[in-house]
mmCIF file of C-alpha atoms and ligand atoms in Angstrom:
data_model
loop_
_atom_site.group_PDB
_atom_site.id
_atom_site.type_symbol
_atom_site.label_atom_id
_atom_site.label_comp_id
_atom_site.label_asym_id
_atom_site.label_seq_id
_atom_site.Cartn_x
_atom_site.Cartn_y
_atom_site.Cartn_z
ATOM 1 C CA UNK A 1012 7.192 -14.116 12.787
ATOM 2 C CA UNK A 1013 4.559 -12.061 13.724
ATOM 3 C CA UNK A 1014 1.427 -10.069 12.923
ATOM 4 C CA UNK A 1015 2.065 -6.608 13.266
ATOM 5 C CA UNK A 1016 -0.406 -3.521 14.448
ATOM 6 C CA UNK A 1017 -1.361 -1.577 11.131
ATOM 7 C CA UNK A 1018 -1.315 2.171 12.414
ATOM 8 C CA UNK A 1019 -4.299 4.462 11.040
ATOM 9 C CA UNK A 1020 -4.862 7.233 9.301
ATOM 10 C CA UNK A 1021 -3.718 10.908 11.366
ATOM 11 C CA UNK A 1022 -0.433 8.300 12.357
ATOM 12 C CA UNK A 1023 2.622 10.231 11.794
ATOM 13 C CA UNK A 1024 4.898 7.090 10.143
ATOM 14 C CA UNK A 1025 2.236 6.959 7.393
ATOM 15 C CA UNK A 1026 3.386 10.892 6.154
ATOM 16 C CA UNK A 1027 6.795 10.045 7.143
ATOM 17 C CA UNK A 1028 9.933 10.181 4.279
ATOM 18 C CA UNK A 1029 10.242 5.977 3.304
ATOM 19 C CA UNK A 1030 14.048 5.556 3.242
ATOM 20 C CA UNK A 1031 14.863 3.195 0.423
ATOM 21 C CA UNK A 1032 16.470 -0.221 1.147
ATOM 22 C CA UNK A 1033 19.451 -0.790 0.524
ATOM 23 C CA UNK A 1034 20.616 -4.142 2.053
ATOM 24 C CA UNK A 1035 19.015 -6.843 1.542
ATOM 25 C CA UNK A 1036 20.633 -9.420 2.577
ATOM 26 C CA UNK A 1037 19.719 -9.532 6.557
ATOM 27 C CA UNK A 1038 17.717 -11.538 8.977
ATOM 28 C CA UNK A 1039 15.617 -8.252 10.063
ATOM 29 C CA UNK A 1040 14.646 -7.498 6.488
ATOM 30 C CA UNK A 1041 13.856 -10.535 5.423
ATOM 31 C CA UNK A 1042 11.451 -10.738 9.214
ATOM 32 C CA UNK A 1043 10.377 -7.316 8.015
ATOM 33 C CA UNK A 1044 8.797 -8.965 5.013
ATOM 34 C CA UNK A 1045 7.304 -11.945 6.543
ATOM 35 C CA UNK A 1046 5.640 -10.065 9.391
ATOM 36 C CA UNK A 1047 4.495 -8.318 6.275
ATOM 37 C CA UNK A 1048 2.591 -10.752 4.513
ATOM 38 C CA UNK A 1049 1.346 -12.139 7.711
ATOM 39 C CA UNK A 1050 -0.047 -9.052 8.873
ATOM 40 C CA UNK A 1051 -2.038 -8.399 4.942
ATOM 41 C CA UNK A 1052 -2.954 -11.657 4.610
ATOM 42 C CA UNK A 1053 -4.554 -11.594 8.275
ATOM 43 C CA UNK A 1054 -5.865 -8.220 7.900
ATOM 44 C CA UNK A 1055 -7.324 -9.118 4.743
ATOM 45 C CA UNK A 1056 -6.174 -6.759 2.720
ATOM 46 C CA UNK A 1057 -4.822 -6.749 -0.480
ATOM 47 C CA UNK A 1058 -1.727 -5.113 -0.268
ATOM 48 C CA UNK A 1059 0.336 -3.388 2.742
ATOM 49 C CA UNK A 1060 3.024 -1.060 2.807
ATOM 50 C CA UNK A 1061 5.792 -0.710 5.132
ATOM 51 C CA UNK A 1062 4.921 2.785 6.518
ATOM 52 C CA UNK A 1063 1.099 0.937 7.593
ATOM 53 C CA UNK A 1064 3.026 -1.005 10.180
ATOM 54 C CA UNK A 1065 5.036 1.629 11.355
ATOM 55 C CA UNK A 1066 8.529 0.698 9.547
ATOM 56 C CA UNK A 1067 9.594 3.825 7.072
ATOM 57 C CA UNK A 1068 11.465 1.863 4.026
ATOM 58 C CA UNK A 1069 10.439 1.385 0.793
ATOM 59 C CA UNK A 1070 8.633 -2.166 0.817
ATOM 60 C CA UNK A 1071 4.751 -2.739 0.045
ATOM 61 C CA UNK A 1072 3.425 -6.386 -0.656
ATOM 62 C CA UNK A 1073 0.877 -7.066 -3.514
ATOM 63 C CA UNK A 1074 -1.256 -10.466 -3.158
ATOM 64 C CA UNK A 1075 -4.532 -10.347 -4.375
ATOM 65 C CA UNK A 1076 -4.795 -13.960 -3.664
ATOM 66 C CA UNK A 1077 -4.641 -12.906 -0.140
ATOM 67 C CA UNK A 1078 -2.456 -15.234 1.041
ATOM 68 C CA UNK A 1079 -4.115 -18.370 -0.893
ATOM 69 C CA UNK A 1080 -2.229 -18.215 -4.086
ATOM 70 C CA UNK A 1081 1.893 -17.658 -3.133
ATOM 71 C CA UNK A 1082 2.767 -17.408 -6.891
ATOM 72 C CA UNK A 1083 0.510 -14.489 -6.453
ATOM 73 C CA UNK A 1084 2.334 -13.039 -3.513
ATOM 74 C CA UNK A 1085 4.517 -9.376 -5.145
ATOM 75 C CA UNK A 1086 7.188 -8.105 -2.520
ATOM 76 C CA UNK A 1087 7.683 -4.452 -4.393
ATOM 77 C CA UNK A 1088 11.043 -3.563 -2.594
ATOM 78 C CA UNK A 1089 12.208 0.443 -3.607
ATOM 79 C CA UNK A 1090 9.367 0.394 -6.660
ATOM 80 C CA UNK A 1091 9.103 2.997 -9.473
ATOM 81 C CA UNK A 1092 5.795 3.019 -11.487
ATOM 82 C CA UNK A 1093 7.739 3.708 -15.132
ATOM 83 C CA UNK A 1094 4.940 3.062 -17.687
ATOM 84 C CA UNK A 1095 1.038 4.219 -16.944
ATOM 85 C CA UNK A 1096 -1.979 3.582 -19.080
ATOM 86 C CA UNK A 1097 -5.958 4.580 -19.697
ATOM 87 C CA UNK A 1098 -7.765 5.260 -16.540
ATOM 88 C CA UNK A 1099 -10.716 3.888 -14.341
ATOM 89 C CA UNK A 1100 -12.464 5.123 -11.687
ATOM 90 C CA UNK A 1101 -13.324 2.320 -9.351
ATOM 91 C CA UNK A 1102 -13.486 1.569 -5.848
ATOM 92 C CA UNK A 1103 -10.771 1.776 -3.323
ATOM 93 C CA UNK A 1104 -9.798 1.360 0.253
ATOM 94 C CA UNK A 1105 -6.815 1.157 2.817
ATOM 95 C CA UNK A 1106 -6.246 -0.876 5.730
ATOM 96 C CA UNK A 1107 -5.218 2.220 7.545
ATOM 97 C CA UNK A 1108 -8.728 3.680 6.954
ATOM 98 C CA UNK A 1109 -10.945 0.877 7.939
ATOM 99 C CA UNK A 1110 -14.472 0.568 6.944
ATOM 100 C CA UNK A 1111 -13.883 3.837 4.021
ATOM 101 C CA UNK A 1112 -14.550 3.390 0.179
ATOM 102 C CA UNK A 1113 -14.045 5.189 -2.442
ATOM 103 C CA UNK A 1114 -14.154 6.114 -6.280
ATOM 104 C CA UNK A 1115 -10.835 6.525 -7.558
ATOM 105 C CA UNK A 1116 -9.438 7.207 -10.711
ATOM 106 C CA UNK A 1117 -5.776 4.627 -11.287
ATOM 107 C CA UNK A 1118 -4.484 3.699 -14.399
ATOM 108 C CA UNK A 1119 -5.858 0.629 -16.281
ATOM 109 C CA UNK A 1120 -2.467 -0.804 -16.721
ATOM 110 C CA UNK A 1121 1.199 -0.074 -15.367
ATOM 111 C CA UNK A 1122 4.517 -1.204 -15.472
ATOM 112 C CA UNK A 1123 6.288 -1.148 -11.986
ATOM 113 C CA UNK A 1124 9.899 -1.753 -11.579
ATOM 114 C CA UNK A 1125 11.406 -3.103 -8.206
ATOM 115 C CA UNK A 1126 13.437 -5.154 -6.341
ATOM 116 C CA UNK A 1127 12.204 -8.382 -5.275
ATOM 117 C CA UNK A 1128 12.937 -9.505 -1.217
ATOM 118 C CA UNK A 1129 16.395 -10.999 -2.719
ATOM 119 C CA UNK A 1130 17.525 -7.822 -4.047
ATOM 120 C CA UNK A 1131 16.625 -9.059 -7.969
ATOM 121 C CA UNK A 1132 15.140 -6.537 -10.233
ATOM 122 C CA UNK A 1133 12.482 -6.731 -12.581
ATOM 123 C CA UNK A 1134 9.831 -5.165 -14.283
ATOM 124 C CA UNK A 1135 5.501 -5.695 -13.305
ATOM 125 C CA UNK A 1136 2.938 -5.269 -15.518
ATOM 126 C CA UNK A 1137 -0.455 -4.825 -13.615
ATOM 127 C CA UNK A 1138 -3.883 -4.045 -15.114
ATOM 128 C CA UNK A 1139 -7.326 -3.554 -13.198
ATOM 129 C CA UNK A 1140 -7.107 -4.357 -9.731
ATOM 130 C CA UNK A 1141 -3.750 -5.387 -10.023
ATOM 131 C CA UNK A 1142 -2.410 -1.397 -11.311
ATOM 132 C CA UNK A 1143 -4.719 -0.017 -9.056
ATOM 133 C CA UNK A 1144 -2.958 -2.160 -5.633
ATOM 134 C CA UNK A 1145 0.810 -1.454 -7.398
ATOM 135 C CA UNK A 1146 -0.107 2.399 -7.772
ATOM 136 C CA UNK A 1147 -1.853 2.366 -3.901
ATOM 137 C CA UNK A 1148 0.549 0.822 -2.332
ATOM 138 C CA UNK A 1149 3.240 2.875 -3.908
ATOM 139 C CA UNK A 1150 1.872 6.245 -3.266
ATOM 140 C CA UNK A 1151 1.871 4.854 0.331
ATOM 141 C CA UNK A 1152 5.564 4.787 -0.067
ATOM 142 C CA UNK A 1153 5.646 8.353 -0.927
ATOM 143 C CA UNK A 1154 3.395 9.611 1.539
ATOM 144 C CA UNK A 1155 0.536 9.345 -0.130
ATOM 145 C CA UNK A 1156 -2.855 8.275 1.028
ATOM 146 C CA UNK A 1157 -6.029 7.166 -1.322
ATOM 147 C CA UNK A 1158 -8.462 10.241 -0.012
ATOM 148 C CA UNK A 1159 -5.183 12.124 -1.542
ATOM 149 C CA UNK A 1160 -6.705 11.496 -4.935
ATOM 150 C CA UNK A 1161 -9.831 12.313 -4.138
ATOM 151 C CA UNK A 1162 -11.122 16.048 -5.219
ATOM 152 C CA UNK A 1163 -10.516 18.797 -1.999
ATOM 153 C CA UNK A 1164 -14.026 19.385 -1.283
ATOM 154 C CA UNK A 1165 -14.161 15.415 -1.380
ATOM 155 C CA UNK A 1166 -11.598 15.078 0.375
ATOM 156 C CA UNK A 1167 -12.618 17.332 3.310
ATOM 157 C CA UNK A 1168 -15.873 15.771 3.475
ATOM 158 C CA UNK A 1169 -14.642 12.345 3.826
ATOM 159 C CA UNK A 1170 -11.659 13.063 6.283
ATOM 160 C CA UNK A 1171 -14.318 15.224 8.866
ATOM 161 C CA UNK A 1172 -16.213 11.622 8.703
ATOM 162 C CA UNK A 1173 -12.724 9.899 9.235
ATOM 163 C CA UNK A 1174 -12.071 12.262 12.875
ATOM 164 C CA UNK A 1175 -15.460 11.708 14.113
ATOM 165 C CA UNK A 1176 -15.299 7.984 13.614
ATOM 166 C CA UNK A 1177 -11.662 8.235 15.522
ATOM 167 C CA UNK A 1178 -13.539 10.025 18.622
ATOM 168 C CA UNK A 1179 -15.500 7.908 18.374
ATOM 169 C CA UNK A 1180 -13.271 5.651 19.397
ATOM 170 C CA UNK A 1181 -14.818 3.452 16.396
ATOM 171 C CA UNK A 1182 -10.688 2.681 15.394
HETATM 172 NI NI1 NI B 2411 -3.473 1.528 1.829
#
């Protein structure tokens, strides 16, 4: 097992298509998903998402224990937000975008359907900080980062701050 390099923002894998998974039962998925947690957990972070450590497949991790609670530890394999409530603008960030915050508006509450890491489905129902990691991580898994969200002129602003902190060489 092993903690794996989280790529960064302007990384092609991260706007790559995320094929979804459909075998579960295998030694390299199942490494796929502990290198996973490892790699959040040592990060810290909050959540991860497959495309953050280079691997294009529907899989993000949700632990906002951060690795100190395991009944608090979500493996979202191929997941579909299906219900979304109310909305609240609150503070966000990504490990691929180190040291960036911002507002974003999430629902307050969602239901999330996905597979677990043994190919079992069921249904998630996340509200606060817990809809707002199951919405992240999944618009991760469709190419999507947080600055996405943010308005174009926002957007712009933030991203220009983004590439000069890259030449910087700053990450
Ligand atoms: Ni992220």
């Amino acid at each position: 097992m092993a903690i794996r390099e989280i790529v960064k923002y302007g990384d092609p894998r991260l706007v790559a298509k995320n094929e979804t998974v459909k075998v579960f039962d295998d030694p390299g998925f199942a490494a796929l998903i502990q290198d996973m947690k490892e790699t959040c957990w040592a990060a810290p972070g909050v959540g991860l998402a497959a495309p953050q450590i280079g691997v294009n497949l529907r899989v993000a991790i949700v632990d906002l224990s951060i690795g100190k609670d395991p009944s608090q530890v979500l493996v979202l394999v191929n997941p579909v937000v299906v219900d979304a409530q109310g909305l609240i603008r609150d503070e966000e960030g990504c490990l691929s975008l180190p040291d960036l915050v911002e507002t974003v508006a999430r629902p307050e509450k969602v239901t999330v359907e996905a597979f677990d890491e043994r190919g079992n489905r069921r249904a998630l129902d996340g509200r606060g900080l817990l809809a707002r990691a199951f919405c992240h991580e999944v618009d991760h898994l469709d190419q999507r980062l947080f600055v996405d969200r943010l308005s174009s002129l926002k957007k712009g602003l933030v991203l220009r701050q983004v590439v000069k902190r890259q030449k910087k060489g700053a990450w």
